[in-house]
Amino acid sequence: MKVSTWIQRRLPNNSKAGEQTGAGTYRESPQSSLLSCQLWSLRRTDSWIHGTYVKKALEPDLTCIPSGDLKACVCPLPCTAMALVSINQLPESILLEVFTHLPARQLLLNCRPVCSLWRDLIDLVTLWKRKCLCEGFVAEDWDQPVADWKVFYFLCSLRRNLLRNPCAEDDMTSWKIDSNGGNHWKVESLPGAHGTDFPDSKVKKYFVTSYGMCLKSQLIDLKAEGYWEELLDKFRPDIVVKDWFAARADCGCTYHIRVQLASADYIVLASFEPPPVTIPQWNDARWTEVSHTFSDYPPGVRHILFQHGGKDTQYWAGWYGPRVTNSSIIVSHRMSRSPAPSVVQP
């Protein structure tokens, strides 16, 4: 019900409530003076203002007022209808519960600088464990070591494949063609001629090379993907690279992969470039996974260059070179300080 309607229903028929001069303020007529101390309690609602909880006063009980007669009304409320209560008077457990449901970036950017109490609470390990549980990043029975729960939370929230179009669903979109030899790059559907099914049934397509060298790449800007400098330089999370390749059963091929971590000025700080893998003719056409984890790399990493491809060994016209799909680069929380070894496995 509007305030003006509420007043008019309780004033004598020949009375007026007064003129409104602004939000929540009225120029009172004599007949509305008894309601002036009640007006604010009806227009305001409970809210937080600069770290202070504003309590809404109880609405007055006007059931005792005879119809059409305001003279019988004795205002039960003081003219100061709002009581100010500091949010910091709440128990710390309640504040932690509130912080648990606030966006993490807002906690650090807007809430943490408010006061020393909020800063100390927001820095508690307990808060970030709670947020990880609420987001489903860990289960109640999680028993793996975590060096920093705050960093762990942000890395989990940012966790995703940084390579776009890894499974050729959008043809060659998002890929830069570095070499396009022979009959060029092509996209085919699994399993393909003289091929085998991919281990993951969700993957439907692959990129295939030709008799001349075919290479394609993506350059990832880590800051543009949401990773800030302190996170990259101080904590240096693991960077996990994976790729899958296979040959046609009736033709040999050579597979290449190169991954580089680079600075803002594109200076190479770390690199993974194993020797080319050559698969002979009349092979089993199995899909093979390549994986490498960058750990303890130098500070200053801002870009990741991913490049892969190859060519066939028979020099046959068409698309008989290595097939590649389901590539991925994931920035992950660090479980240990020891770098994981590179792995090539079928």
XYZ file of C-alpha atoms in Angstrom:
346
model
C 0.000 0.000 0.000
C 1.328 3.458 -0.842
C 2.128 5.805 2.046
C -0.263 8.474 0.779
C -3.064 5.913 0.545
C -2.313 4.691 4.067
C -2.524 8.234 5.438
C -5.708 9.155 3.606
C -7.515 6.073 4.897
C -6.781 7.102 8.457
C -7.484 10.860 8.228
C -10.877 12.487 8.663
C -12.668 13.079 5.414
C -12.044 16.825 5.575
C -8.320 16.480 6.365
C -5.275 16.369 4.087
C -2.034 14.601 4.770
C 0.236 17.421 3.593
C 2.445 17.874 0.572
C 5.330 15.662 -0.347
C 8.605 17.616 -0.642
C 10.951 14.743 -1.409
C 11.559 11.029 -0.945
C 10.455 10.160 2.578
C 9.770 13.836 3.561
C 6.394 15.561 3.895
C 5.418 19.110 4.795
C 2.976 18.358 7.556
C -0.481 19.768 7.978
C -1.832 19.905 11.548
C -3.908 16.820 10.898
C -0.850 14.776 9.775
C 1.453 15.743 12.640
C 0.511 12.652 14.611
C 1.652 10.507 11.704
C 4.962 12.219 11.027
C 6.935 9.994 13.363
C 5.382 6.914 11.733
C 5.994 7.875 8.099
C 9.666 6.878 8.000
C 8.978 3.473 9.492
C 6.639 2.723 6.600
C 8.851 4.011 3.820
C 12.119 2.384 4.887
C 13.120 -1.273 4.759
C 15.903 -3.178 6.414
C 19.186 -2.542 4.612
C 22.963 -2.366 4.912
C 24.449 1.122 4.604
C 28.263 1.450 4.656
C 28.744 -1.532 6.937
C 25.835 -0.562 9.237
C 22.593 -2.473 9.589
C 19.512 -0.214 9.485
C 16.643 -1.707 11.480
C 13.119 -0.943 10.339
C 10.937 0.105 13.239
C 7.747 -1.857 13.765
C 4.690 -0.522 12.025
C 2.308 1.197 14.447
C -0.826 -0.608 15.452
C -3.699 1.667 14.448
C -6.496 -0.792 15.107
C -7.376 1.155 18.256
C -8.094 4.377 16.322
C -11.818 5.091 15.969
C -12.900 5.509 12.382
C -12.495 9.103 11.230
C -10.854 10.248 14.488
C -7.100 10.704 14.776
C -7.263 12.506 18.111
C -7.464 9.164 19.866
C -4.125 8.108 18.356
C -1.196 8.247 20.722
C 1.938 7.593 18.689
C 3.719 4.647 20.313
C 6.957 5.236 18.358
C 9.743 7.678 19.102
C 10.414 10.260 16.411
C 13.730 8.505 15.695
C 12.248 5.377 14.139
C 15.506 3.760 12.981
C 18.164 2.186 15.161
C 21.704 1.892 13.786
C 23.558 -1.316 14.592
C 27.139 -1.962 13.424
C 27.487 -5.138 11.388
C 30.706 -5.809 13.257
C 28.653 -6.485 16.379
C 27.479 -9.711 14.768
C 29.317 -12.896 15.794
C 32.300 -13.702 13.575
C 30.660 -16.980 12.599
C 27.731 -15.028 11.115
C 30.069 -12.674 9.243
C 31.942 -15.663 7.829
C 28.662 -17.161 6.647
C 27.769 -13.894 4.908
C 31.210 -13.680 3.271
C 30.897 -17.291 2.095
C 28.051 -16.301 -0.229
C 29.613 -13.130 -1.654
C 31.510 -13.131 -4.990
C 35.194 -13.817 -4.351
C 36.515 -10.861 -6.320
C 34.179 -8.490 -4.478
C 35.430 -9.871 -1.168
C 39.007 -8.970 -2.045
C 38.419 -5.710 -3.897
C 35.575 -4.140 -1.900
C 35.147 -5.915 1.440
C 38.692 -6.674 2.550
C 39.793 -2.979 2.690
C 36.799 -1.953 4.883
C 38.438 -2.628 8.270
C 40.984 -4.840 10.011
C 38.264 -7.237 11.255
C 36.962 -7.875 7.746
C 40.506 -8.189 6.426
C 41.394 -10.825 9.024
C 38.182 -12.777 8.455
C 38.546 -12.732 4.672
C 42.130 -14.001 4.998
C 41.057 -17.000 7.095
C 41.649 -20.436 5.573
C 38.228 -21.458 6.926
C 36.413 -18.995 4.657
C 38.034 -20.213 1.463
C 37.545 -23.862 2.401
C 33.846 -23.085 2.857
C 33.654 -21.338 -0.502
C 35.347 -24.313 -2.188
C 32.809 -26.658 -0.619
C 29.883 -24.433 -1.627
C 31.106 -24.260 -5.240
C 31.685 -28.030 -5.383
C 35.428 -27.668 -5.989
C 36.138 -30.162 -3.195
C 34.131 -32.758 -1.302
C 33.751 -33.077 2.448
C 36.256 -35.950 2.470
C 38.927 -34.037 0.469
C 42.318 -35.129 1.846
C 44.843 -33.777 -0.666
C 47.248 -31.069 0.518
C 46.486 -27.489 -0.489
C 49.206 -24.868 -0.086
C 46.868 -21.854 -0.241
C 43.073 -22.254 -0.177
C 42.408 -18.765 -1.511
C 44.604 -19.378 -4.559
C 43.116 -22.856 -4.882
C 39.604 -21.341 -5.028
C 40.457 -18.880 -7.786
C 42.315 -21.482 -9.846
C 39.350 -23.836 -9.598
C 36.936 -21.071 -10.606
C 39.108 -20.244 -13.635
C 39.810 -23.866 -14.552
C 38.920 -24.659 -18.162
C 40.523 -25.603 -21.468
C 42.236 -22.458 -22.737
C 42.427 -23.822 -26.299
C 39.420 -22.975 -28.437
C 37.866 -25.423 -30.887
C 40.123 -28.319 -29.808
C 38.008 -31.044 -31.424
C 37.389 -29.494 -34.864
C 33.686 -28.921 -34.228
C 34.013 -25.464 -35.812
C 36.259 -26.530 -38.687
C 39.531 -24.509 -38.493
C 38.116 -21.621 -36.441
C 40.468 -20.157 -33.783
C 43.543 -21.865 -35.252
C 46.392 -20.070 -37.017
C 47.704 -22.053 -39.968
C 51.514 -21.940 -39.772
C 52.215 -24.527 -42.488
C 49.696 -25.852 -45.002
C 51.667 -28.251 -47.163
C 50.468 -30.996 -49.471
C 46.705 -30.914 -49.821
C 46.469 -28.699 -46.704
C 44.709 -29.246 -43.383
C 41.333 -30.943 -43.372
C 38.629 -31.854 -40.830
C 37.175 -35.389 -40.857
C 34.714 -37.336 -38.730
C 35.726 -40.190 -36.470
C 36.768 -42.927 -36.885
C 37.774 -42.061 -40.471
C 39.188 -44.334 -43.157
C 41.533 -46.985 -41.694
C 41.072 -45.370 -38.268
C 39.785 -46.272 -34.810
C 37.261 -44.772 -32.425
C 38.457 -42.128 -29.991
C 38.527 -43.170 -26.292
C 36.027 -40.429 -25.417
C 32.770 -40.903 -27.310
C 31.994 -37.162 -26.962
C 34.778 -36.379 -29.435
C 33.356 -36.631 -32.964
C 35.939 -35.035 -35.268
C 39.666 -34.575 -35.821
C 42.123 -32.488 -37.846
C 44.189 -34.369 -40.406
C 47.426 -33.450 -42.218
C 48.744 -34.195 -45.681
C 51.996 -35.204 -47.429
C 53.580 -31.770 -46.889
C 54.268 -30.344 -43.429
C 51.066 -29.070 -41.797
C 51.309 -27.054 -38.578
C 48.670 -24.997 -36.741
C 48.839 -23.020 -33.512
C 47.077 -20.897 -30.898
C 48.563 -18.113 -28.777
C 46.966 -17.742 -25.344
C 47.053 -14.444 -23.438
C 46.875 -15.474 -19.775
C 45.946 -12.017 -18.442
C 43.103 -11.794 -20.952
C 41.911 -15.184 -19.689
C 41.619 -13.836 -16.123
C 44.983 -14.763 -14.576
C 46.627 -11.805 -12.858
C 50.355 -11.120 -12.472
C 50.723 -11.933 -8.768
C 48.998 -15.285 -9.244
C 51.275 -16.196 -12.145
C 54.547 -14.890 -10.690
C 54.228 -15.639 -6.977
C 52.269 -18.896 -6.981
C 53.116 -20.131 -10.500
C 50.320 -22.678 -10.853
C 50.881 -25.816 -12.880
C 50.179 -25.540 -16.591
C 49.046 -28.911 -17.932
C 49.261 -29.561 -21.684
C 47.650 -32.526 -23.420
C 47.243 -33.609 -27.018
C 46.046 -36.705 -28.879
C 47.292 -38.059 -32.202
C 46.843 -41.156 -34.375
C 47.955 -42.482 -37.746
C 46.021 -44.223 -40.480
C 46.611 -47.953 -40.344
C 47.734 -48.064 -43.996
C 50.194 -45.138 -43.935
C 53.090 -44.047 -41.743
C 53.377 -40.475 -40.437
C 55.411 -38.095 -38.293
C 53.800 -36.113 -35.446
C 55.149 -32.810 -34.047
C 54.237 -30.766 -30.951
C 55.742 -27.609 -29.453
C 54.535 -25.648 -26.436
C 56.251 -22.490 -25.163
C 55.693 -20.262 -22.135
C 56.526 -16.669 -23.033
C 56.772 -13.283 -21.359
C 54.729 -10.180 -22.168
C 57.396 -9.389 -24.791
C 57.172 -12.949 -26.194
C 60.542 -14.034 -24.814
C 60.479 -17.818 -24.357
C 60.855 -18.704 -20.655
C 60.090 -22.434 -20.799
C 59.490 -24.907 -23.590
C 58.244 -28.411 -24.289
C 59.313 -29.733 -27.694
C 59.940 -33.481 -27.728
C 61.485 -35.211 -30.744
C 58.999 -35.951 -33.543
C 57.125 -39.225 -33.178
C 57.260 -41.429 -36.279
C 54.645 -44.162 -36.717
C 55.343 -46.889 -39.298
C 53.017 -48.025 -42.053
C 50.576 -50.823 -41.187
C 50.116 -49.791 -37.589
C 47.133 -50.353 -35.264
C 45.870 -46.732 -35.707
C 45.453 -46.336 -31.953
C 45.040 -42.889 -30.448
C 47.985 -41.772 -28.299
C 47.957 -39.086 -25.606
C 50.842 -36.679 -25.060
C 50.934 -34.767 -21.770
C 53.339 -32.356 -20.112
C 53.103 -30.269 -16.935
C 54.983 -26.986 -16.552
C 55.942 -26.472 -12.885
C 58.383 -24.096 -11.171
C 58.798 -22.105 -14.362
C 60.391 -18.624 -14.188
C 58.206 -15.658 -13.179
C 56.935 -13.406 -15.940
C 54.901 -15.904 -17.968
C 52.071 -14.100 -19.788
C 51.523 -16.138 -22.976
C 51.383 -19.783 -24.030
C 52.103 -20.864 -27.601
C 50.683 -24.245 -28.600
C 51.612 -25.747 -31.981
C 51.166 -29.236 -33.421
C 50.867 -31.104 -36.720
C 52.971 -33.279 -38.985
C 52.910 -35.085 -42.323
C 52.746 -38.596 -43.786
C 55.860 -40.595 -44.618
C 54.643 -42.096 -47.887
C 54.191 -38.784 -49.708
C 50.743 -39.812 -50.891
C 48.353 -37.223 -52.273
C 45.406 -36.662 -49.993
C 45.195 -36.737 -46.185
C 47.342 -39.568 -44.882
C 49.310 -37.686 -42.226
C 48.767 -37.714 -38.446
C 45.318 -36.963 -37.070
C 45.062 -34.708 -34.004
C 42.169 -33.770 -31.684
C 41.074 -33.053 -28.101
C 44.048 -30.806 -27.343
C 43.998 -28.936 -24.037
C 45.875 -26.427 -21.892
C 44.651 -26.125 -18.301
C 46.063 -23.939 -15.528
C 45.758 -26.102 -12.448
C 46.382 -25.847 -8.709
C 49.745 -27.221 -7.634
C 49.568 -30.455 -5.672
C 53.317 -30.726 -5.099
C 56.510 -28.837 -5.840
C 57.994 -31.588 -8.005
C 57.436 -31.096 -11.772
C 55.453 -33.864 -13.375
C 57.281 -35.771 -16.127
C 56.202 -35.683 -19.751
C 54.208 -38.691 -20.821
C 53.413 -40.302 -24.161
C 50.971 -43.156 -23.792
C 48.459 -44.962 -25.965
